[in-house]
Every structure is written in structure tokens, then in C-alpha cells.
Coordinates of C-alpha atoms and ligand atoms in Angstrom, one line a residue:
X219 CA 0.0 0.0 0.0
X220 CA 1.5 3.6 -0.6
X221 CA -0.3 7.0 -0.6
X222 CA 0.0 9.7 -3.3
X223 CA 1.0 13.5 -1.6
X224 CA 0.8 16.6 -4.5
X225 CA 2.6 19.7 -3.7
X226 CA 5.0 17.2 -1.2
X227 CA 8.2 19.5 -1.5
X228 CA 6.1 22.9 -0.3
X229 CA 5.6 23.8 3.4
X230 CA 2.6 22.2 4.6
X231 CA 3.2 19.0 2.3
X232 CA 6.8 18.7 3.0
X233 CA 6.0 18.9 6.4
X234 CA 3.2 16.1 6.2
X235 CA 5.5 13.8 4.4
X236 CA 8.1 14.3 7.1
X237 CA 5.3 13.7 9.4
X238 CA 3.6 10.6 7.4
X239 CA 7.1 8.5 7.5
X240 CA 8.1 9.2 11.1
X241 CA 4.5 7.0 12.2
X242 CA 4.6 4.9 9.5
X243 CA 6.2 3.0 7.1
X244 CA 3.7 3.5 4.0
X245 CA 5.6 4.4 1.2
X246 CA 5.1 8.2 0.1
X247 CA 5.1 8.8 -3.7
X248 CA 5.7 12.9 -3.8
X249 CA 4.4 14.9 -7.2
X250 CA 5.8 18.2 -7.0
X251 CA 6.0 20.8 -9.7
X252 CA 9.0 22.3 -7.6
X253 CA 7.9 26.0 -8.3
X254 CA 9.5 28.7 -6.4
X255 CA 7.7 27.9 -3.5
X256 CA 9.2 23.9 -3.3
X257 CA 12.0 22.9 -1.9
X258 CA 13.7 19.6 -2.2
X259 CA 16.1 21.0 0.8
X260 CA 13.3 20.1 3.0
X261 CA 12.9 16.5 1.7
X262 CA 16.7 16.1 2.9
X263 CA 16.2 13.8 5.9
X264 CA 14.4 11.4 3.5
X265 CA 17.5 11.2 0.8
X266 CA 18.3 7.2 0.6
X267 CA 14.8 6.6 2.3
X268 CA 13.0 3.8 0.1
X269 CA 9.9 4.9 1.1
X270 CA 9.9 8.5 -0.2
X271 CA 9.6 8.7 -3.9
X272 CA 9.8 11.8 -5.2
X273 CA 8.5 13.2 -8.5
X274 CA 9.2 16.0 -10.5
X275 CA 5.7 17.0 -12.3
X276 CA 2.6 18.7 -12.7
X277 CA -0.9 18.0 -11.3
X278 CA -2.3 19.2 -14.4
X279 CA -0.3 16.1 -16.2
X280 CA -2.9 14.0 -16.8
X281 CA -0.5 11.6 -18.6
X282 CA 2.1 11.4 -15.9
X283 CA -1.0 11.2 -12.9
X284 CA -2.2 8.3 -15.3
X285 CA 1.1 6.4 -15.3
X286 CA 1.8 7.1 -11.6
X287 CA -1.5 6.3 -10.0
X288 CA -0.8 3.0 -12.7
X289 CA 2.5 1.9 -11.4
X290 CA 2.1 2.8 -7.4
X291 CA -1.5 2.3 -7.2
X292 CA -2.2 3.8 -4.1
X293 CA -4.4 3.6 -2.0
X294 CA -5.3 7.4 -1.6
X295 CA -4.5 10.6 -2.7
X296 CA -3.4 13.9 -1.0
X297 CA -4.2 17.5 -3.0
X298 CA -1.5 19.5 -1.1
X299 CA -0.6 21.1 -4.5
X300 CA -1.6 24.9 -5.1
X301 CA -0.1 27.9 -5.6
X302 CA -0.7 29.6 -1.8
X303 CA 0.4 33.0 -1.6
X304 CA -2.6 35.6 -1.3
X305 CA -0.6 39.0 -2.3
X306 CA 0.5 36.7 -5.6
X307 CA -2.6 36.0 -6.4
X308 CA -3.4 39.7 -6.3
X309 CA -0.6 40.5 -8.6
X310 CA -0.8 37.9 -10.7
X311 CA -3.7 35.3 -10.9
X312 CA -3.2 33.2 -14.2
X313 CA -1.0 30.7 -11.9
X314 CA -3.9 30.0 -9.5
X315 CA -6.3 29.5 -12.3
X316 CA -4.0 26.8 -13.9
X317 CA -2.8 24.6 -10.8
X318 CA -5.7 25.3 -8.0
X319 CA -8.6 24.9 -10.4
X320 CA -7.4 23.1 -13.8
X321 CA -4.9 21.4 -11.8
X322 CA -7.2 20.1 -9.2
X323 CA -10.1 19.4 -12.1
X324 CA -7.3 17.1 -13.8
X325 CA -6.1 15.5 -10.7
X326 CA -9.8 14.5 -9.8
X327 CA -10.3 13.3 -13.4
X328 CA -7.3 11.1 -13.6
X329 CA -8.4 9.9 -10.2
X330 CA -11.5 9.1 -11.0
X331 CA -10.6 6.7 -13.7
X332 CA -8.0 5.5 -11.8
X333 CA -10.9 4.5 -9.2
X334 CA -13.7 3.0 -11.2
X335 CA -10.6 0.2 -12.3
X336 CA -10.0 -0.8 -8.7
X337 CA -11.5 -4.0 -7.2
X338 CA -14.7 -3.3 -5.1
X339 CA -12.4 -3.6 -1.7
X340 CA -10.2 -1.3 -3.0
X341 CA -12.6 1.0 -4.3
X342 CA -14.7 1.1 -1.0
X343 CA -11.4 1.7 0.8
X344 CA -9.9 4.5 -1.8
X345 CA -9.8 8.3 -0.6
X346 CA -8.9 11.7 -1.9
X347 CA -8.4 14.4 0.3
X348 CA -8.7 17.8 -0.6
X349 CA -6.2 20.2 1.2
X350 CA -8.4 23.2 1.5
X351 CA -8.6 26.9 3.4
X352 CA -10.7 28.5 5.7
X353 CA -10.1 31.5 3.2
X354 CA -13.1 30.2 1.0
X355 CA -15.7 31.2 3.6
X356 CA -14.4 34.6 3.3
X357 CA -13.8 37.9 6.0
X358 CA -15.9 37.5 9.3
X359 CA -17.4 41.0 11.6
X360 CA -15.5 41.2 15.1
X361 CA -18.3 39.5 17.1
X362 CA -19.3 36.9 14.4
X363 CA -19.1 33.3 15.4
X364 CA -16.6 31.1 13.8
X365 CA -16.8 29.2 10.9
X366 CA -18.4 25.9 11.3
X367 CA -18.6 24.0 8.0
X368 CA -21.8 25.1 7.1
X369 CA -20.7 28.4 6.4
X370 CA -21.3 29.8 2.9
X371 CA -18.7 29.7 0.3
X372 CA -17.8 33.9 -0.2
X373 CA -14.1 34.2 -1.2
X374 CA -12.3 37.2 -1.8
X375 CA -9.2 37.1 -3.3
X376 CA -8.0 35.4 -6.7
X377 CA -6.5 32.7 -4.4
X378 CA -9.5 32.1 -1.6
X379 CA -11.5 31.7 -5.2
X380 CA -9.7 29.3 -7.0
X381 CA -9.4 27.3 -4.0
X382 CA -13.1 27.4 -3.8
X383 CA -13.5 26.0 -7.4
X384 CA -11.5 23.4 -6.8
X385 CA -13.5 22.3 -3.4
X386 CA -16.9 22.8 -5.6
X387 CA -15.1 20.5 -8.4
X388 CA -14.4 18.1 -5.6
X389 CA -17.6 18.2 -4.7
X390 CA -19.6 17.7 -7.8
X391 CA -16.8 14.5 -8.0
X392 CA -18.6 13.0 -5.4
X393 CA -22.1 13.6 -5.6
X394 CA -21.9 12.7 -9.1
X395 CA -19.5 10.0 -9.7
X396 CA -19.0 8.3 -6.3
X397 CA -15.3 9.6 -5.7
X398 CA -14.7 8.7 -1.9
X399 CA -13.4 12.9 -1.3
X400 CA -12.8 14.7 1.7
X401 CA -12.3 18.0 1.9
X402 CA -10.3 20.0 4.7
X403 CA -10.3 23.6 5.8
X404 CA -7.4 24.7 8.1
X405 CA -6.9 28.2 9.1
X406 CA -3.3 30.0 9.0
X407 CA -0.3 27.1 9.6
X408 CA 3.3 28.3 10.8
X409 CA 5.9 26.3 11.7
X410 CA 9.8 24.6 10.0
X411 CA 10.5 25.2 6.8
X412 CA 7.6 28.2 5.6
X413 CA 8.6 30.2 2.6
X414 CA 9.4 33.9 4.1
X415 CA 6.7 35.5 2.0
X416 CA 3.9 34.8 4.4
X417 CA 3.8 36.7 7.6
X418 CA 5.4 34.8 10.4
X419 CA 8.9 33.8 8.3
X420 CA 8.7 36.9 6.3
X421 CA 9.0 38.9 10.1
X422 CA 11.3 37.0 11.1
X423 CA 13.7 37.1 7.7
X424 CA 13.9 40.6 7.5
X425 CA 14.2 40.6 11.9
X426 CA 17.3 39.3 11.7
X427 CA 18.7 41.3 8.3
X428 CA 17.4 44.5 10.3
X429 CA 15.2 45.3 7.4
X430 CA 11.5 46.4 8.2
X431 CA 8.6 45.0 9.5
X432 CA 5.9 45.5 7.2
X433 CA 2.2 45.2 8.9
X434 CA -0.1 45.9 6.3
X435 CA -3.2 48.8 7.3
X436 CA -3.6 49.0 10.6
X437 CA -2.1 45.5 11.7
X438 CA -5.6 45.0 13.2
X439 CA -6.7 41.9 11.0
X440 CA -7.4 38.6 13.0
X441 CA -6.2 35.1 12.0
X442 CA -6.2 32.1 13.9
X443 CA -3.1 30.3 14.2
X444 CA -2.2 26.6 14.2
X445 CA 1.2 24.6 14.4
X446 CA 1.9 22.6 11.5
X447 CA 2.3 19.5 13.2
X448 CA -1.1 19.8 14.6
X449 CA -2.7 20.0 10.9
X450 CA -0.9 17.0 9.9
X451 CA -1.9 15.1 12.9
X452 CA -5.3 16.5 11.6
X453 CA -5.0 14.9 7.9
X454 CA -4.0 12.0 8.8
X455 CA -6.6 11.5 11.0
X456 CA -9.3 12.6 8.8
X457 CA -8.2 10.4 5.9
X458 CA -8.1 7.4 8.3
X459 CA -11.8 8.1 9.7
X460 CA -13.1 10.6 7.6
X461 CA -16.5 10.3 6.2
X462 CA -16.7 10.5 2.6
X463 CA -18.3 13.9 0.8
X464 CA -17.5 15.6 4.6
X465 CA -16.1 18.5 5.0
X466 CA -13.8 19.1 8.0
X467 CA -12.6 22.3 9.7
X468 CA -9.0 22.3 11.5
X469 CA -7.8 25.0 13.5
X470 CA -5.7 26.3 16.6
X471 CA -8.8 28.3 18.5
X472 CA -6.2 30.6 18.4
X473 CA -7.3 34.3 17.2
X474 CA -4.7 36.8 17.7
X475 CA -4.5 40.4 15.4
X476 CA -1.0 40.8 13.2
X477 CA 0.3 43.8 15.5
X478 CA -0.2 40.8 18.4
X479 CA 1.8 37.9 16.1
X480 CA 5.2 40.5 15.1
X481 CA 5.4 41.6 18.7
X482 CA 5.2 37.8 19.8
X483 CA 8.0 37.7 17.6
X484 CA 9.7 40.4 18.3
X485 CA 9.5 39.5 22.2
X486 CA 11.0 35.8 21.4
X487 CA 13.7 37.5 18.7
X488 CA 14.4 39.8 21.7
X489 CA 14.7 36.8 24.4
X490 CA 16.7 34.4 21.8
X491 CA 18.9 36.5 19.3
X492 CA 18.9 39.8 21.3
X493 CA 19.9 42.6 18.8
X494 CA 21.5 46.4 20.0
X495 CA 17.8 47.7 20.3
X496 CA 14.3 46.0 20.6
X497 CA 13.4 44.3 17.2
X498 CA 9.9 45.9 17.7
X499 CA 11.3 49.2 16.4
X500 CA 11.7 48.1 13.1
X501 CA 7.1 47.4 12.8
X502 CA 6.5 49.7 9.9
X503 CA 2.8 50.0 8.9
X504 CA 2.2 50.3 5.0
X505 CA -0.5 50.3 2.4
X506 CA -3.1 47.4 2.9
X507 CA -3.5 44.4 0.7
X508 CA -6.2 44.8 -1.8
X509 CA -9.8 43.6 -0.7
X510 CA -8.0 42.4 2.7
X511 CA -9.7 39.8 4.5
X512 CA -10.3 41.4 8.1
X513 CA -11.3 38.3 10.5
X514 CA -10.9 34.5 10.4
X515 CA -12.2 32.1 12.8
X516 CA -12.7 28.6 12.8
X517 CA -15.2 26.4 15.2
X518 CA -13.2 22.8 14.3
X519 CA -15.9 21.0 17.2
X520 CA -16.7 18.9 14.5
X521 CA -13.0 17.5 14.0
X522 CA -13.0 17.4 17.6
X523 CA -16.2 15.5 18.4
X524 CA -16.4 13.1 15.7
X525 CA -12.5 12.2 15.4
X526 CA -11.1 13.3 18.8
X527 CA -8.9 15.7 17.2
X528 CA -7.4 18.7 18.9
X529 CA -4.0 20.6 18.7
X530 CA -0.9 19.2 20.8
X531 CA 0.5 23.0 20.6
X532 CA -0.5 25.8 22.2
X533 CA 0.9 29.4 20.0
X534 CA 3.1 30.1 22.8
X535 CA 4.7 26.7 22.7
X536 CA 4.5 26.3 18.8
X537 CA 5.5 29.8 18.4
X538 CA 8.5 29.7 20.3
X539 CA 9.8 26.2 18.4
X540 CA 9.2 28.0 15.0
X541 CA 11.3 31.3 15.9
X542 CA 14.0 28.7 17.4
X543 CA 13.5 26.5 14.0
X544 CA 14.4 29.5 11.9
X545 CA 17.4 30.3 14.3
X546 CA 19.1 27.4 14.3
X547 CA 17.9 26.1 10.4
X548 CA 19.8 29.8 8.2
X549 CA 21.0 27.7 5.3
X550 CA 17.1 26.8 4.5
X551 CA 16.4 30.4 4.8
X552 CA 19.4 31.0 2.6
X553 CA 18.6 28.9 -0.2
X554 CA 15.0 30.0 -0.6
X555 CA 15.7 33.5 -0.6
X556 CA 17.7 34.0 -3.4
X557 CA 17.2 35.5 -7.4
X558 CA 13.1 35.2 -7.9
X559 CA 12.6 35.7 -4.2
X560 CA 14.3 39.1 -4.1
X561 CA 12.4 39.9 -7.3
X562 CA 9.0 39.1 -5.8
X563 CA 10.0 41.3 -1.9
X564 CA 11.4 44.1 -4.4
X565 CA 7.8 44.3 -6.4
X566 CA 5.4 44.0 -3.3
X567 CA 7.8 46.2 -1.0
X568 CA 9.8 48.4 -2.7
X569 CA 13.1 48.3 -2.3
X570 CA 14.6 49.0 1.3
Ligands
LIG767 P1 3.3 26.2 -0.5 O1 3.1 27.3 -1.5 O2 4.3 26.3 0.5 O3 3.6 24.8 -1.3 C1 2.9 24.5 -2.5 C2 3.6 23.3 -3.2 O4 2.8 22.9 -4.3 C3 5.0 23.7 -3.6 O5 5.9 22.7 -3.3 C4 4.8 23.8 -5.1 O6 6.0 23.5 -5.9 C5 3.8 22.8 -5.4 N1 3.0 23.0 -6.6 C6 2.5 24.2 -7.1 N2 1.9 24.0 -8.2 C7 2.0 22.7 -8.5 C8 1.5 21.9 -9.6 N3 0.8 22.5 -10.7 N4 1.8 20.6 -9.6 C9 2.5 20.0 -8.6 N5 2.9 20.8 -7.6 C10 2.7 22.1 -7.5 O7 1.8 26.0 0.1 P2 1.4 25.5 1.6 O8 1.3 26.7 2.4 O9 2.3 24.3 1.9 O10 -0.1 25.0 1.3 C11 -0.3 23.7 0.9 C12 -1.8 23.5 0.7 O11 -2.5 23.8 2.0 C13 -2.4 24.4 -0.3 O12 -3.4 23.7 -1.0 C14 -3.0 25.6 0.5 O13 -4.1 26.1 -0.2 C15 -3.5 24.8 1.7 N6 -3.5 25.6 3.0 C16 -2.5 26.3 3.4 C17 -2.5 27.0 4.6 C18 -1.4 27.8 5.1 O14 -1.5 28.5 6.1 N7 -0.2 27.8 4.5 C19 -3.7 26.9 5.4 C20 -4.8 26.2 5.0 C21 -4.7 25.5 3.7
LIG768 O1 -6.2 31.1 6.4 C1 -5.4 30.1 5.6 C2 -4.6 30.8 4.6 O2 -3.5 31.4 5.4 C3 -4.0 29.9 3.6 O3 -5.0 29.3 2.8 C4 -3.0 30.6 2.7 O4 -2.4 29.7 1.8 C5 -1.9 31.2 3.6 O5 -1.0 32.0 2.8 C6 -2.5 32.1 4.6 O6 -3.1 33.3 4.0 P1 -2.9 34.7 4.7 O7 -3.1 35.7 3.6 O8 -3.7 34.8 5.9 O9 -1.4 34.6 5.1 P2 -0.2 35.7 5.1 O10 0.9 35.1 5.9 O11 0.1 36.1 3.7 O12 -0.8 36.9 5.9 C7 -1.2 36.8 7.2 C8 -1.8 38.1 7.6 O13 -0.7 39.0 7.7 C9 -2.7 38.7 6.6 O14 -3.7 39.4 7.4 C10 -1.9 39.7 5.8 C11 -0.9 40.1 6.9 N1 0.5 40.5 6.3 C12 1.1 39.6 5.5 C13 2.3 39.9 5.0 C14 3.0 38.9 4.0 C15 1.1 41.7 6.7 O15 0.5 42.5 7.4 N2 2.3 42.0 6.1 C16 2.9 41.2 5.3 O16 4.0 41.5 4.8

């Protein structure tokens, strides 16, 4: 038996396959497209390990899918694939279009037919899980409650939308054809190995360069926060008990403004790396991102009550590992933040 993991080399995926091999020996076979945002530096531990294999491709390959899900035949498959990055997606959305919807509507294709080949046990036993956002239920009031998984689809940005497709596509998959999907909705990860374009890494990049801080608007916007660990702990436990066409929310009950995250960080940088003056002097408030998403919540009771899932870290705990992750790991930092990723901090910053 193996599993199939797209998207295995980026942050959330490489950390899941990391994850998948230390509690079990199921062989992992890794489709990556290896954009700028995968890294084969983070598959490192697994060099020589017979039960990684790693592949150099494109979801939206419908002839390379075909052969792989042929030759491997596993027993399910992981959508980790997508392009992420909110800000890009502003910029530029043609990327989005072609991985997180076509990509996704090829991958469920190739899947499907893959499927309705497999003996009855097998096909009974097959899943696909689709890794999706809480971004596709869109920007929440101050006092609103959380979002349970009955909240409407109303994305905002380029990205938060064609993640939404894709979770319709998924959808449609299984009310039509029978695909065994699930579909999962985690609010904002941090943790090891995080490209420094989102917020946490990004602080904490340009902390330790003395460059600034840049909070966008008023640094008032909420996010809840969980450790990367605890959202693979969280897929793998939905694939093993999920029910089929559910959708499950996964999140750290952790809402905390921006202004509250970058001083966290500062605070630690402060505590662990202490520079000549407070890190916290380098916060510099700039123009907002477009159509800015002000609150997310998420209410994952449903996880938690039907699958006994809940997060091992608290944001203080998992916080603290991630700032001492970044400290002590400078040659991952260093080898994602060359050529295209000074392009892309130059074009959404300026130059500083
Ligand atoms: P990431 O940008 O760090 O990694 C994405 C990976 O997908 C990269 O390795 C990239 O090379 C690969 N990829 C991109 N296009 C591909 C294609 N066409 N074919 C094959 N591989 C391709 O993203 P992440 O933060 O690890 O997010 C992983 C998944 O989790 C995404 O689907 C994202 O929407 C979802 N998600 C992310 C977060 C978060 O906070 N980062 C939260 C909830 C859900
Ligand atoms: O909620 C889940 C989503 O979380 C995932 O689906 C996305 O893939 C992931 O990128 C993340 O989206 P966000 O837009 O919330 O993450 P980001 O780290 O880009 O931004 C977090 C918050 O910080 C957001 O309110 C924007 C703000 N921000 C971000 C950057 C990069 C700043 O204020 N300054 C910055 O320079």
C-alpha cells in the first residue's frame, strides 16, 4: 500500500510527508511541480529513504498522474498542490487558475478513472483528500461566530477563489461520480520550513537582516493560528476516519490580530537572538493588501467531536519552536531567498 501527496516539496506538504514516514512505514510517492515555492532542501532527511519517492511533475499532467497512479497504485491521494500566496494571487492570478482549479479538475479526473478500475475492496477503501482553506468562507465582523462547515462559500481574493472551485469540483466529483473525497479547511499554519513571503517567516527574515517589519493597514486583522504539526496530525486523522463527501474544519482556537503575532515575535527574537535595540522598532505600517480579508475564525468542534482531534500545541509553545527552527535552520532560509525571491520582496515592498 503507498499513498499519493501533490505539492509534497512545499511547506505544509513537505511537512506532512516528514510527518507521514516518522509514524509509518507507507511508502510516500511525492508529485511536485518544484515551483519557487518547493524545496527539495526540506525533503533532505528522506535522501536514501526507500519509502519516499519523489517526482518531478505537474498535477495538471494528466498523462504522468495516469502512469503514476498505474504503477504505485495507491491507495489514496493527498491534494497539497496549489499555488498559496494571497498577495501573488493579487498580482498575478493566471498561476492560481491553472494549478488550483485546472490542476485540481485534472487530478480528480485522472483519479476518477484510476478509481472505477480498482476492485470493489479497493474501491470502497480509496480516498482523496482535498487540502483546502478557511479563506473560501471569506472575512468574518468582530463578534461573528466562527466558521463551522456550514458556512457559505464567499471568497475574496484570486487565491481564496480558486481554492473554492476546486472544493466545488471536488464536490460535484462526489455527488456525481461516487469519488470517496474529503475536503479539509485549516486556518493559517506556521511552523519549520515556511517560505518567508507569508507573515510569520517573512517577520522573522527581515528581523534578523534589520530590514523592516511590514504590517499591512492597521495590523488590526485577525487570524487564527495553528502549528503545522497539529494540521498534519489532523489529515492524517481525517483520511483514516473521515467520512466520505464531509467537509472538515481544522484550526488552533487561536485568534490573535497581526500587531499581536510581530510583537510575539519580536519579544522571542528579543529573548533568543537579542539585537543592539528592541526588534519591535523596526514594525513599519504600509498600504493594505487589496480587498483584505479582516477576521478569520474557525469552530473545528466537529473534528473534535467526531474524530477526537485537537491541537498538541498551544501558539506560545509552537510559536516559540518555530522562531527557534528559523534560528538554528539559516541555510534553509538561505537557499529559498535567493534570485526570484528578491524579485518578488522588491515588487510588493519596494526596495529597502
Ligand atoms: P506552498 O506554497 O508552501 O507549497 C505548495 C507546493 O505545491 C510547492 O511545493 C509547489 O512546488 C507545489 N506546486 C505548485 N503548483 C503545482 C503543480 N501544478 N503541480 C504540482 N505541484 C505544484 O503551500 P502550503 O502553504 O504548503 O499550502 C499547501 C496546501 O494547503 C495548499 O493547497 C493551500 O491552499 C493549503 N492551505 C495552506 C494554509 C497555510 O497557512 N499555508 C492553510 C490552509 C490550507
Ligand atoms: O487562512 C489560511 C490561509 O492562510 C492559507 O489558505 C493561505 O495559503 C496562507 O497563505 C494564509 O493566508 P494569509 O493571507 O492569511 O497569510 P499571510 O501570511 O500572507 O498573511 C497573514 C496576515 O498578515 C494577513 O492578514 C496579511 C498580513 N500580512 C502579510 C504579509 C506577508 C502583513 O500585514 N504583512 C505582510 O508583509
Amino acid at each position: 500500500m503507498s499513498i499519493l501527496v501533490t505539492g509534497g516539496a512545499g511547506f505544509i506538504g513537505g511537512n506532512f510527508v516528514l510527518d507521514w514516514l516518522a509514524h509509518s512505514d507507507e511508502p510516500v510517492i511525492n508529485l511536485d511541480k518544484l515551483t519557487y515555492a518547493g524545496n527539495l532542501l526540506t525533503l533532505q532527511p528522506l535522501a536514501g529513504d526507500a519509502r519516499h519517492h519523489f517526482v518531478h511533475g505537474d498535477i495538471a499532467d494528466g498523462e504522468l498522474l495516469r502512469r503514476l497512479l498505474q504503477q504505485h497504485r495507491p491507495r489514496a491521494v493527498l491534494n497539497f498542490a496549489a499555488e498559496s500566496h494571497v498577495d501573488r494571487s493579487i498580482h498575478g492570478p493566471d498561476d492560481f487558475i491553472a494549478t488550483n482549479i485546472v490542476g485540481s479538475y485534472r487530478l480528480l479526473e485522472t483519479v476518477r478513472d484510476y478509481w472505477q478500475q480498482l476492485p470493489p475492496a479497493e474501491q470502497a477503501a480509496f480516498r482523496l483528500l482535498q487540502v483546502s482553506t478557511d479563506e473560501v468562507y471569506g472575512s468574518l465582523t468582530p463578534d461573528a461566530p466562527a466558521f463551522s462547515e456550514q458556512h457559505r462559500y464567499q471568497p475574496s481574493s484570486p487565491y481564496a477563489a480558486s481554492k473554492a472551485a476546486a472544493d466545488q469540483l471536488t464536490h460535484a466529483w462526489h455527488h456525481t461520480y461516487g469519488l470517496p473525497v474529503l475536503t479539509s479547511h485549516c486556518s493559517n499554519n506556521y511552523g519549520p520550513y515556511q517560505f518567508p513571503e507569508k507573515l510569520i517567516p517573512l517577520v522573522l527574515h527581515n528581523a534578523l537582516a534589520d530590514r523592516p517589519l511590514p504590517l499591512y493597514g492597521d495590523g488590526q486583522q485577525v487570524r487564527d493560528w495553528l502549528y503545522v504539526a497539529d494540521h498534519c496530525a489532523a489529515l492524517r486523522c481525517v483520511l483514516a476516519h473521515g467520512r466520505p463527501g464531509e467537509h472538515y474544519n481544522v484550526g488552533g482556537n487561536c485568534q490573535l490580530s497581526n500587531l499581536e503575532v510581530v510583537h510575539t515575535l519580536c519579544a522571542l527574537l528579543d529573548e533568543l537572538r537579542p539585537g543592539a535595540a528592541p526588534y519591535a522598532r523596526l514594525i513599519r505600517f504600509v498600504a493594505d493588501r487589496p480587498g483584505h480579508d479582516r477576521r478569520y475564525a474557525i469552530d473545528a468542534g466537529k473534528l473534535q467531536r467526531e474524530l477526537g482531534w485537537q491541537p498538541a500545541e498551544s501558539f506560545a509553545s509552537g510559536i516559540r519552536k518555530t522562531v527557534q527552527w528559523y534560528l538554528a535552520n539559516a541555510d534553509w532560509v538561505q537557499s529559498v531567498t535567493s534570485g526570484s525571491y528578491l524579485d518578488w520582496t522588491r515588487r510588493q515592498y519596494g526596495a529597502h
